[in-house]
Amino acid sequence: MKARRCELSVPGSNMKMITKAAGLNVDEVLLDLEDSVAPEGRPEARQTIVRAARELDWQGKRLAWRINPVSSPYFYQDLIEVAEAAGDKLGAVIVPKVNRPEEAYTVAAILSAIETNKGFEQQIAIEVQIESAEGMNNVEKIAAVAPGRLEALIFGPGDYAASLGVPGLTIGGKVDGYPGHLWHYALSRIIVAARANGLEAIDGPYAAFKDPAGLEETTLQAKLLGCDGKWAIHPGQVEPIQQMFTPAQDELERAQRLVEAYRVSLAERKGAVRFEGEMIDAASVKMAERTLRRAGMNF
Ligand code: COA
Ligand code: MG
């Protein structure tokens, strides 16, 4: 699977921003029909997304679109109109505010029918956003829906804060006075549910796009908990996020040395051995392999 270090959200109604996004160096761009597009603008935005998907050069990056929630009146046209007209150009659909597994199942069933009917060669992946108390309560069941098609769970910090009653006005931001990482439990739970089902785990956006230090702090927290990537809402956030989810060269070289040292130790019929002043065993190799996979390297 191609990396998802950064997913840049772009309003599906704004061709100028969409064109700019197509030229950026980012793993995934998502063209939004939900909260960044006013309800009256959604029918036109669907056509803008279709045009952008068909006509622009996306330079090999994964292109996704975000529909409105399954419970909304926009849902079926957001999904069907765009998938039928440009589903062969779109790698994934993002489903927001998923509260129950049936919602993800519904999207999967409709996509299957469209793909068969249209003769698309590639299937359209699903990524779901967990951004409510109910969604978090059901995250383990949601993560198990549509194996092979569901690829990622995404945290939605703004809607989640509102759903829980967490004070604060900055999406994905800190709340003054809280001593630790505000989203530790939510992100960890999403990551566990994702990994238990072989999915990727993606952190949501940080809305203060003029605050690079805040972005760095929240991105680092997500990375250290185990996330694969994070959303961006502004081009200025893309490079720092992509960079932070790319393993550093010295980290990579050490991981390669570790895997090699363990291979030698196994050949000598040893399980645990000394490596650069530490103990390594089979668990260390799994950690090293994850680092190498993040860099897209074979081992
Ligand atoms: N994708 C692509 N291009 C973007 C962009 C985005 N998300 N956000 C801004 N840009 C472009 C602007 O058009 C501008 O381009 P230009 O220099 O060619 O004129 C450039 O980047 C600089 O933008 P800037 O002036 O700093 O910001 P802005 O005031 O134009 O836009 C926002 C600010 C917040 C309105 C805008 O970033 C945005 O709409 N972000 C996405 C919102 C979204 O998707 N929300 C839903 C998910 S949470
Ligand atoms: Mg949301």
mmCIF file of N, CA, C and O in Angstrom, residues 229-290:
data_model
loop_
_atom_site.group_PDB
_atom_site.id
_atom_site.type_symbol
_atom_site.label_atom_id
_atom_site.label_comp_id
_atom_site.label_asym_id
_atom_site.label_seq_id
_atom_site.Cartn_x
_atom_site.Cartn_y
_atom_site.Cartn_z
ATOM 1 N N GLY A 229 0.044 8.804 9.601
ATOM 2 C CA GLY A 229 0.031 10.094 8.935
ATOM 3 C C GLY A 229 -0.964 11.030 9.585
ATOM 4 O O GLY A 229 -1.585 10.699 10.600
ATOM 5 N N LYS A 230 -1.094 12.211 8.967
ATOM 6 C CA LYS A 230 -1.954 13.245 9.541
ATOM 7 C C LYS A 230 -2.542 14.103 8.423
ATOM 8 O O LYS A 230 -1.915 14.285 7.385
ATOM 9 N N TRP A 231 -3.713 14.646 8.662
ATOM 10 C CA TRP A 231 -4.318 15.574 7.707
ATOM 11 C C TRP A 231 -3.611 16.924 7.737
ATOM 12 O O TRP A 231 -3.096 17.345 8.772
ATOM 13 N N ALA A 232 -3.668 17.600 6.607
ATOM 14 C CA ALA A 232 -3.284 19.012 6.530
ATOM 15 C C ALA A 232 -4.479 19.754 5.952
ATOM 16 O O ALA A 232 -5.260 19.180 5.189
ATOM 17 N N ILE A 233 -4.607 21.030 6.317
ATOM 18 C CA ILE A 233 -5.698 21.827 5.726
ATOM 19 C C ILE A 233 -5.152 23.007 4.924
ATOM 20 O O ILE A 233 -5.923 23.785 4.376
ATOM 21 N N HIS A 234 -3.819 23.119 4.880
ATOM 22 C CA HIS A 234 -3.189 24.257 4.194
ATOM 23 C C HIS A 234 -1.872 23.756 3.600
ATOM 24 O O HIS A 234 -1.185 22.935 4.222
ATOM 25 N N PRO A 235 -1.509 24.254 2.402
ATOM 26 C CA PRO A 235 -0.273 23.768 1.777
ATOM 27 C C PRO A 235 0.957 23.915 2.677
ATOM 28 O O PRO A 235 1.866 23.076 2.619
ATOM 29 N N GLY A 236 0.979 24.947 3.519
ATOM 30 C CA GLY A 236 2.130 25.165 4.400
ATOM 31 C C GLY A 236 2.319 24.054 5.427
ATOM 32 O O GLY A 236 3.396 23.934 6.024
ATOM 33 N N GLN A 237 1.303 23.252 5.646
ATOM 34 C CA GLN A 237 1.426 22.163 6.636
ATOM 35 C C GLN A 237 1.943 20.864 6.012
ATOM 36 O O GLN A 237 2.332 19.938 6.730
ATOM 37 N N VAL A 238 1.938 20.804 4.677
ATOM 38 C CA VAL A 238 2.196 19.523 4.020
ATOM 39 C C VAL A 238 3.628 19.040 4.238
ATOM 40 O O VAL A 238 3.856 17.906 4.682
ATOM 41 N N GLU A 239 4.588 19.916 3.932
ATOM 42 C CA GLU A 239 5.991 19.485 3.992
ATOM 43 C C GLU A 239 6.376 19.040 5.409
ATOM 44 O O GLU A 239 6.947 17.955 5.584
ATOM 45 N N PRO A 240 6.059 19.848 6.458
ATOM 46 C CA PRO A 240 6.425 19.405 7.812
ATOM 47 C C PRO A 240 5.805 18.055 8.197
ATOM 48 O O PRO A 240 6.451 17.236 8.845
ATOM 49 N N ILE A 241 4.563 17.824 7.765
ATOM 50 C CA ILE A 241 3.916 16.558 8.138
ATOM 51 C C ILE A 241 4.545 15.393 7.375
ATOM 52 O O ILE A 241 4.901 14.363 7.960
ATOM 53 N N GLN A 242 4.739 15.575 6.055
ATOM 54 C CA GLN A 242 5.368 14.502 5.263
ATOM 55 C C GLN A 242 6.725 14.143 5.868
ATOM 56 O O GLN A 242 7.077 12.974 5.998
ATOM 57 N N GLN A 243 7.473 15.201 6.206
ATOM 58 C CA GLN A 243 8.819 15.034 6.741
ATOM 59 C C GLN A 243 8.794 14.254 8.055
ATOM 60 O O GLN A 243 9.573 13.335 8.271
ATOM 61 N N MET A 244 7.870 14.645 8.928
ATOM 62 C CA MET A 244 7.870 14.033 10.258
ATOM 63 C C MET A 244 7.497 12.550 10.214
ATOM 64 O O MET A 244 7.930 11.776 11.052
ATOM 65 N N PHE A 245 6.718 12.162 9.229
ATOM 66 C CA PHE A 245 6.354 10.744 9.122
ATOM 67 C C PHE A 245 7.317 9.953 8.228
ATOM 68 O O PHE A 245 7.055 8.811 7.901
ATOM 69 N N THR A 246 8.433 10.599 7.847
ATOM 70 C CA THR A 246 9.474 9.893 7.096
ATOM 71 C C THR A 246 10.614 9.587 8.059
ATOM 72 O O THR A 246 11.145 10.504 8.677
ATOM 73 N N PRO A 247 11.002 8.325 8.207
ATOM 74 C CA PRO A 247 12.080 8.012 9.148
ATOM 75 C C PRO A 247 13.385 8.698 8.741
ATOM 76 O O PRO A 247 13.704 8.779 7.553
ATOM 77 N N ALA A 248 14.134 9.181 9.747
ATOM 78 C CA ALA A 248 15.413 9.845 9.462
ATOM 79 C C ALA A 248 16.427 8.813 8.975
ATOM 80 O O ALA A 248 16.316 7.623 9.279
ATOM 81 N N GLN A 249 17.447 9.302 8.218
ATOM 82 C CA GLN A 249 18.443 8.401 7.628
ATOM 83 C C GLN A 249 19.173 7.574 8.697
ATOM 84 O O GLN A 249 19.356 6.366 8.534
ATOM 85 N N ASP A 250 19.548 8.223 9.830
ATOM 86 C CA ASP A 250 20.291 7.466 10.845
ATOM 87 C C ASP A 250 19.400 6.402 11.500
ATOM 88 O O ASP A 250 19.855 5.297 11.813
ATOM 89 N N GLU A 251 18.102 6.725 11.616
ATOM 90 C CA GLU A 251 17.152 5.756 12.165
ATOM 91 C C GLU A 251 17.042 4.538 11.227
ATOM 92 O O GLU A 251 17.023 3.380 11.667
ATOM 93 N N LEU A 252 17.006 4.833 9.924
ATOM 94 C CA LEU A 252 16.898 3.763 8.929
ATOM 95 C C LEU A 252 18.134 2.873 8.923
ATOM 96 O O LEU A 252 18.038 1.645 8.892
ATOM 97 N N GLU A 253 19.299 3.543 8.976
ATOM 98 C CA GLU A 253 20.543 2.765 8.926
ATOM 99 C C GLU A 253 20.653 1.876 10.158
ATOM 100 O O GLU A 253 21.073 0.725 10.081
ATOM 101 N N ARG A 254 20.252 2.416 11.317
ATOM 102 C CA ARG A 254 20.319 1.611 12.549
ATOM 103 C C ARG A 254 19.344 0.427 12.462
ATOM 104 O O ARG A 254 19.673 -0.697 12.866
ATOM 105 N N ALA A 255 18.161 0.680 11.907
ATOM 106 C CA ALA A 255 17.181 -0.404 11.765
ATOM 107 C C ALA A 255 17.743 -1.506 10.864
ATOM 108 O O ALA A 255 17.593 -2.700 11.155
ATOM 109 N N GLN A 256 18.423 -1.106 9.785
ATOM 110 C CA GLN A 256 19.003 -2.115 8.880
ATOM 111 C C GLN A 256 20.113 -2.910 9.577
ATOM 112 O O GLN A 256 20.186 -4.130 9.444
ATOM 113 N N ARG A 257 20.953 -2.199 10.362
ATOM 114 C CA ARG A 257 22.031 -2.903 11.090
ATOM 115 C C ARG A 257 21.431 -3.887 12.091
ATOM 116 O O ARG A 257 21.915 -4.991 12.282
ATOM 117 N N LEU A 258 20.338 -3.456 12.739
ATOM 118 C CA LEU A 258 19.696 -4.307 13.745
ATOM 119 C C LEU A 258 19.156 -5.586 13.118
ATOM 120 O O LEU A 258 19.378 -6.699 13.627
ATOM 121 N N VAL A 259 18.467 -5.440 11.977
ATOM 122 C CA VAL A 259 17.899 -6.619 11.308
ATOM 123 C C VAL A 259 19.026 -7.576 10.921
ATOM 124 O O VAL A 259 18.929 -8.796 11.096
ATOM 125 N N GLU A 260 20.122 -7.016 10.434
ATOM 126 C CA GLU A 260 21.262 -7.851 10.013
ATOM 127 C C GLU A 260 21.899 -8.545 11.229
ATOM 128 O O GLU A 260 22.199 -9.747 11.186
ATOM 129 N N ALA A 261 22.063 -7.804 12.338
ATOM 130 C CA ALA A 261 22.661 -8.390 13.541
ATOM 131 C C ALA A 261 21.800 -9.535 14.060
ATOM 132 O O ALA A 261 22.308 -10.576 14.501
ATOM 133 N N TYR A 262 20.502 -9.361 13.981
ATOM 134 C CA TYR A 262 19.607 -10.417 14.478
ATOM 135 C C TYR A 262 19.675 -11.647 13.561
ATOM 136 O O TYR A 262 19.641 -12.785 14.026
ATOM 137 N N ARG A 263 19.814 -11.400 12.257
ATOM 138 C CA ARG A 263 19.924 -12.515 11.307
ATOM 139 C C ARG A 263 21.159 -13.360 11.630
ATOM 140 O O ARG A 263 21.100 -14.591 11.686
ATOM 141 N N VAL A 264 22.251 -12.667 11.921
ATOM 142 C CA VAL A 264 23.484 -13.372 12.282
ATOM 143 C C VAL A 264 23.278 -14.147 13.583
ATOM 144 O O VAL A 264 23.672 -15.313 13.711
ATOM 145 N N SER A 265 22.604 -13.515 14.556
ATOM 146 C CA SER A 265 22.428 -14.181 15.858
ATOM 147 C C SER A 265 21.564 -15.435 15.711
ATOM 148 O O SER A 265 21.817 -16.449 16.350
ATOM 149 N N LEU A 266 20.579 -15.378 14.835
ATOM 150 C CA LEU A 266 19.737 -16.569 14.615
ATOM 151 C C LEU A 266 20.561 -17.698 14.000
ATOM 152 O O LEU A 266 20.425 -18.863 14.384
ATOM 153 N N ALA A 267 21.435 -17.308 13.047
ATOM 154 C CA ALA A 267 22.291 -18.319 12.408
ATOM 155 C C ALA A 267 23.192 -18.990 13.442
ATOM 156 O O ALA A 267 23.576 -20.148 13.311
ATOM 157 N N GLU A 268 23.506 -18.221 14.507
ATOM 158 C CA GLU A 268 24.332 -18.792 15.591
ATOM 159 C C GLU A 268 23.466 -19.420 16.677
ATOM 160 O O GLU A 268 23.923 -19.665 17.783
ATOM 161 N N ARG A 269 22.188 -19.580 16.384
ATOM 162 C CA ARG A 269 21.214 -20.204 17.299
ATOM 163 C C ARG A 269 21.070 -19.451 18.618
ATOM 164 O O ARG A 269 20.972 -20.026 19.693
ATOM 165 N N LYS A 270 21.070 -18.115 18.515
ATOM 166 C CA LYS A 270 20.829 -17.277 19.696
ATOM 167 C C LYS A 270 19.558 -16.455 19.470
ATOM 168 O O LYS A 270 19.336 -15.968 18.359
ATOM 169 N N GLY A 271 18.763 -16.288 20.531
ATOM 170 C CA GLY A 271 17.529 -15.503 20.422
ATOM 171 C C GLY A 271 17.746 -14.057 20.791
ATOM 172 O O GLY A 271 17.382 -13.142 20.059
ATOM 173 N N ALA A 272 18.381 -13.828 21.921
ATOM 174 C CA ALA A 272 18.669 -12.462 22.380
ATOM 175 C C ALA A 272 20.166 -12.236 22.325
ATOM 176 O O ALA A 272 20.944 -13.088 22.751
ATOM 177 N N VAL A 273 20.573 -11.087 21.772
ATOM 178 C CA VAL A 273 22.011 -10.789 21.682
ATOM 179 C C VAL A 273 22.274 -9.316 21.987
ATOM 180 O O VAL A 273 21.340 -8.507 22.071
ATOM 181 N N ARG A 274 23.575 -9.007 22.132
ATOM 182 C CA ARG A 274 23.972 -7.598 22.308
ATOM 183 C C ARG A 274 24.011 -6.914 20.958
ATOM 184 O O ARG A 274 24.483 -7.477 19.985
ATOM 185 N N PHE A 275 23.527 -5.671 20.935
ATOM 186 C CA PHE A 275 23.595 -4.876 19.701
ATOM 187 C C PHE A 275 23.789 -3.416 20.104
ATOM 188 O O PHE A 275 22.924 -2.824 20.753
ATOM 189 N N GLU A 276 24.939 -2.874 19.770
ATOM 190 C CA GLU A 276 25.254 -1.461 20.049
ATOM 191 C C GLU A 276 24.881 -1.084 21.474
ATOM 192 O O GLU A 276 24.225 -0.073 21.725
ATOM 193 N N GLY A 277 25.284 -1.934 22.425
ATOM 194 C CA GLY A 277 25.107 -1.609 23.853
ATOM 195 C C GLY A 277 23.728 -1.920 24.409
ATOM 196 O O GLY A 277 23.423 -1.572 25.552
ATOM 197 N N GLU A 278 22.859 -2.541 23.595
ATOM 198 C CA GLU A 278 21.514 -2.889 24.081
ATOM 199 C C GLU A 278 21.246 -4.365 23.843
ATOM 200 O O GLU A 278 21.998 -5.030 23.144
ATOM 201 N N MET A 279 20.116 -4.838 24.388
ATOM 202 C CA MET A 279 19.657 -6.180 24.079
ATOM 203 C C MET A 279 18.678 -6.100 22.916
ATOM 204 O O MET A 279 17.803 -5.229 22.899
ATOM 205 N N ILE A 280 18.821 -6.971 21.946
ATOM 206 C CA ILE A 280 17.776 -7.089 20.913
ATOM 207 C C ILE A 280 17.278 -8.529 20.845
ATOM 208 O O ILE A 280 18.024 -9.473 21.118
ATOM 209 N N ASP A 281 16.009 -8.665 20.512
ATOM 210 C CA ASP A 281 15.448 -9.991 20.257
ATOM 211 C C ASP A 281 14.400 -9.864 19.148
ATOM 212 O O ASP A 281 14.372 -8.856 18.429
ATOM 213 N N ALA A 282 13.513 -10.831 19.033
ATOM 214 C CA ALA A 282 12.551 -10.835 17.921
ATOM 215 C C ALA A 282 11.673 -9.581 17.916
ATOM 216 O O ALA A 282 11.311 -9.064 16.853
ATOM 217 N N ALA A 283 11.338 -9.071 19.102
ATOM 218 C CA ALA A 283 10.496 -7.868 19.171
ATOM 219 C C ALA A 283 11.215 -6.662 18.573
ATOM 220 O O ALA A 283 10.606 -5.830 17.885
ATOM 221 N N SER A 284 12.539 -6.569 18.831
ATOM 222 C CA SER A 284 13.305 -5.443 18.277
ATOM 223 C C SER A 284 13.253 -5.477 16.756
ATOM 224 O O SER A 284 13.194 -4.439 16.090
ATOM 225 N N VAL A 285 13.282 -6.687 16.196
ATOM 226 C CA VAL A 285 13.259 -6.809 14.738
ATOM 227 C C VAL A 285 11.925 -6.316 14.182
ATOM 228 O O VAL A 285 11.879 -5.620 13.168
ATOM 229 N N LYS A 286 10.839 -6.650 14.897
ATOM 230 C CA LYS A 286 9.533 -6.168 14.427
ATOM 231 C C LYS A 286 9.498 -4.638 14.447
ATOM 232 O O LYS A 286 8.949 -3.999 13.543
ATOM 233 N N MET A 287 10.079 -4.051 15.498
ATOM 234 C CA MET A 287 10.111 -2.583 15.570
ATOM 235 C C MET A 287 10.927 -2.014 14.403
ATOM 236 O O MET A 287 10.527 -1.043 13.750
ATOM 237 N N ALA A 288 12.052 -2.646 14.145
ATOM 238 C CA ALA A 288 12.919 -2.166 13.055
ATOM 239 C C ALA A 288 12.226 -2.329 11.705
ATOM 240 O O ALA A 288 12.307 -1.457 10.835
ATOM 241 N N GLU A 289 11.516 -3.439 11.535
ATOM 242 C CA GLU A 289 10.843 -3.674 10.258
ATOM 243 C C GLU A 289 9.753 -2.634 10.007
ATOM 244 O O GLU A 289 9.520 -2.219 8.876
ATOM 245 N N ARG A 290 9.100 -2.211 11.076
ATOM 246 C CA ARG A 290 8.067 -1.179 10.900
ATOM 247 C C ARG A 290 8.713 0.137 10.427
ATOM 248 O O ARG A 290 8.189 0.829 9.560
#
